Short mmCIF file of C-alpha atoms in Angstrom, two decimals:
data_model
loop_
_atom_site.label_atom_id
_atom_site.label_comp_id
_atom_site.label_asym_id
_atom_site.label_seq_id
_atom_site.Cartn_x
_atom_site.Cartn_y
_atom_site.Cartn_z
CA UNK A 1 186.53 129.00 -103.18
CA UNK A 2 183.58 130.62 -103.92
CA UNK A 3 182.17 133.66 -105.69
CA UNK A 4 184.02 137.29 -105.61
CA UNK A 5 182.15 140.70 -106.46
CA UNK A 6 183.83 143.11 -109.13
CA UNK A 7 182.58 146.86 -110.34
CA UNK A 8 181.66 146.06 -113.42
CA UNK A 9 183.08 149.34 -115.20
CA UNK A 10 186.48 149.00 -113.87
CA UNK A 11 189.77 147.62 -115.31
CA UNK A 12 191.01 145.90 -118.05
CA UNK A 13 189.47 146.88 -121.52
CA UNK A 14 189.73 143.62 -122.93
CA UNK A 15 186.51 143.87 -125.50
CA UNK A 16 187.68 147.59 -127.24
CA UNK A 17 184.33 148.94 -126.89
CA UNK A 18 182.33 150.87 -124.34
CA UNK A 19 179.54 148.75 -122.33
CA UNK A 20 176.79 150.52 -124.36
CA UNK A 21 178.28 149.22 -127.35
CA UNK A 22 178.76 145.75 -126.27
CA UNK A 23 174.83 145.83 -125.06
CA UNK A 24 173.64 146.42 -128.23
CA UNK A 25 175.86 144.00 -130.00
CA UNK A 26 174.85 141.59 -127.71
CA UNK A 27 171.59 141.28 -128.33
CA UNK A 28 172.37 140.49 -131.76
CA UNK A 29 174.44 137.07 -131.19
CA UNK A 30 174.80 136.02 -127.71
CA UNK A 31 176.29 132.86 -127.50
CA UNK A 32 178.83 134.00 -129.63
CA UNK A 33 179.67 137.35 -127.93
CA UNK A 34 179.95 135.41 -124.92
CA UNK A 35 182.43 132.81 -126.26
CA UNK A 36 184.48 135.50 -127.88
CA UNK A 37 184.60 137.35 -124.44
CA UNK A 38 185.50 134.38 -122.26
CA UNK A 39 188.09 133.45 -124.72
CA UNK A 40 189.58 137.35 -124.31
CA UNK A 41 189.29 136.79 -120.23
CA UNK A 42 191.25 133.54 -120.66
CA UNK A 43 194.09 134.53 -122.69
CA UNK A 44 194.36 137.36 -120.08
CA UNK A 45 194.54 135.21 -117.48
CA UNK A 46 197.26 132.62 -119.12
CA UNK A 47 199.41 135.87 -119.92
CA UNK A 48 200.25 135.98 -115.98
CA UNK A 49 201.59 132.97 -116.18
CA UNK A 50 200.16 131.45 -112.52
CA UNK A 51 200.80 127.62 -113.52
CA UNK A 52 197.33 127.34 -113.95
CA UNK A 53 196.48 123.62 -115.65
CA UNK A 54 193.25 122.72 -117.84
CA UNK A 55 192.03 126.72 -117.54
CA UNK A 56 188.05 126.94 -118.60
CA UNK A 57 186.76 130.31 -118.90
CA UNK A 58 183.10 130.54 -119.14
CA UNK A 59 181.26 134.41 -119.34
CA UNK A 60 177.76 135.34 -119.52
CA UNK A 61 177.66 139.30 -120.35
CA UNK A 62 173.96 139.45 -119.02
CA UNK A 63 175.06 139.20 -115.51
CA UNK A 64 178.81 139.89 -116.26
CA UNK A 65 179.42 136.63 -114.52
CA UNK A 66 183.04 134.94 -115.49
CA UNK A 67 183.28 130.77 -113.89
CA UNK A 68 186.48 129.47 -113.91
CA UNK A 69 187.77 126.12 -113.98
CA UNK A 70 190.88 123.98 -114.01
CA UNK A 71 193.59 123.61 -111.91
CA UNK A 72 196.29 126.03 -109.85
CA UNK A 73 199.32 125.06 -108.45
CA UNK A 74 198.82 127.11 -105.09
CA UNK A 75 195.75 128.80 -103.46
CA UNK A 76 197.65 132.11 -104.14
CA UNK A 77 197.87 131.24 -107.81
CA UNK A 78 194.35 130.72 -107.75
CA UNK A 79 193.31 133.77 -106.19
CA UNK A 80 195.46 135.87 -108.50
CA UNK A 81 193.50 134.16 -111.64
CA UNK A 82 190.00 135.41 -109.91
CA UNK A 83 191.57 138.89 -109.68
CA UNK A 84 192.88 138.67 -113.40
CA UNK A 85 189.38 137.92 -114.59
CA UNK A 86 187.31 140.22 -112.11
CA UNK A 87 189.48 143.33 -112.84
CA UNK A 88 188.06 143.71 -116.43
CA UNK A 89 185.64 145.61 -117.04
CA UNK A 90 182.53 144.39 -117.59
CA UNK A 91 183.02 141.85 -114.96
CA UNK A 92 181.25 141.94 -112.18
CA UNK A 93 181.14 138.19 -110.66
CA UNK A 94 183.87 135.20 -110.51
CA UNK A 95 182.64 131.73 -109.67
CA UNK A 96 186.34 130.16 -108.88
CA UNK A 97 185.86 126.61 -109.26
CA UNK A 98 189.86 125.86 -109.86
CA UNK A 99 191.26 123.35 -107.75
CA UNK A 100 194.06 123.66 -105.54
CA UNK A 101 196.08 122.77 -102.23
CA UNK A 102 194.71 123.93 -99.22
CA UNK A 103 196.60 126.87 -97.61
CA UNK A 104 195.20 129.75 -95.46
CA UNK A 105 193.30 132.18 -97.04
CA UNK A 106 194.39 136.00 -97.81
CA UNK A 107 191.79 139.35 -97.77
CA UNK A 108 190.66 141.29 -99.76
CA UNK A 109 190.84 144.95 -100.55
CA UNK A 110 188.75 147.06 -102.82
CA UNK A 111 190.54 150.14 -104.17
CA UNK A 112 188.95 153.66 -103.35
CA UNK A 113 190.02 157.23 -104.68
CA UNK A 114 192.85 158.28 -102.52
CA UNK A 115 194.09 154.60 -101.79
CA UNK A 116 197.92 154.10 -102.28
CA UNK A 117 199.40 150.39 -101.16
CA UNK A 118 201.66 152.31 -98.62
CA UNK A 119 198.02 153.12 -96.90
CA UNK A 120 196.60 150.02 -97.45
CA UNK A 121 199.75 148.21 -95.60
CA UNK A 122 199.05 150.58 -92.86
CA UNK A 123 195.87 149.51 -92.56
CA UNK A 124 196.45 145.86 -92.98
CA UNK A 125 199.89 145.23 -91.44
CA UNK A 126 200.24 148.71 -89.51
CA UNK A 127 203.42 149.24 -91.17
CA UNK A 128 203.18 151.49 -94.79
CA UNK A 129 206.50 149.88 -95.66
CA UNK A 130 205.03 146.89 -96.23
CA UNK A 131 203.50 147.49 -99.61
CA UNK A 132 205.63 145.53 -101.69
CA UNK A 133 203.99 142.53 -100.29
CA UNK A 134 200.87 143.41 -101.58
CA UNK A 135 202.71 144.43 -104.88
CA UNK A 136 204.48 141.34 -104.75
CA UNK A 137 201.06 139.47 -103.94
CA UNK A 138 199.27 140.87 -106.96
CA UNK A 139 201.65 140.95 -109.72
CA UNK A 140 201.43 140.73 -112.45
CA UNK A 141 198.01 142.15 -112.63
CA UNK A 142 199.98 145.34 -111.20
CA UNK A 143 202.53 146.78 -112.93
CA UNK A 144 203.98 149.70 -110.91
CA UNK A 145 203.14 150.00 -107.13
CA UNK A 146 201.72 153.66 -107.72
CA UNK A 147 199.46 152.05 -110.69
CA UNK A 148 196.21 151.06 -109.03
CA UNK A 149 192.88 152.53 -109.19
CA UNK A 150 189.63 152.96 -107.55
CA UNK A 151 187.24 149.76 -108.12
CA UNK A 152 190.28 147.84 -108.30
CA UNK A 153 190.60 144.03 -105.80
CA UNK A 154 193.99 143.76 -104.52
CA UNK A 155 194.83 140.44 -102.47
CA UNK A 156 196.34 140.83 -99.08
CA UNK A 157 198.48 138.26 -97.92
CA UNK A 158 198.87 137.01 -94.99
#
């Protein structure tokens, strides 16, 4: 499926610490840092329950790259699994390498100050009453339709 571009500062705090903090840690044990962190990432990603099958999580906090393996039960499912792992922060790349049925394939939209789903429908769909299918689309990474921030990647289905 490819590789998808995150901001690296933005979403989930999944490690407790700043990224200064983690930098300097990191130098000090690597390998394990890394495992720790891709084992954090995966647990995130089972607790949305996607159906996901024989999930590998691999993260290298040099590059803030996150590769993910395994199996989803939909192309939708997969997509939401890259979005669970590229919206935490210190993320900045997913490598989705999880196999799954062939379906068409949704956008993409990254989240700026001032964004609300109602605008992004308009822009999308032309109709601003059409957000709950992007809620719908990305729960449950989203909680709330009025909880999403700049930096953010929301799916947009088709």
């Amino acid at each position: 499926m490819g590789l998808f571009s995150f901001i690296k500062g933005a979403g989930e705090k999944l490690f407790g610490k700043d990224e200064a903090e983690v930098a300097a840690q990191a130098a000090a044990n690597v390998d394990d840092l890394n495992a720790k962190a891709a084992a954090a990432i995966q647990t995130y990603v089972e607790k949305q329950n996607l159906g996901l099958t024989g999930l590998s999580v691999k993260f290298d906090g040099a590059t803030g790259k996150v590769i993910l393996g395994g199996s989803a039960p939909s192309q939708e499912a997969a997509e939401k699994a890259v979005l669970a792992a590229g919206n935490v922060t210190g993320v900045s790349d997913v490598q989705n390498d999880l196999q799954f049925p062939a379906a068409s394939a949704a956008q993409y939209h990254d989240v700026v100050k001032g964004d609300t789903l109602s605008a992004i429908s308009k822009k999308y769909y032309g109709d601003p009453n059409k957000y709950m299918k992007i809620f719908e689309a990305n729960k449950p990474m989203l909680s709330h339709p009025d909880r999403i921030y700049p930096g953010q990647k929301l799916r947009i289905p088709a």
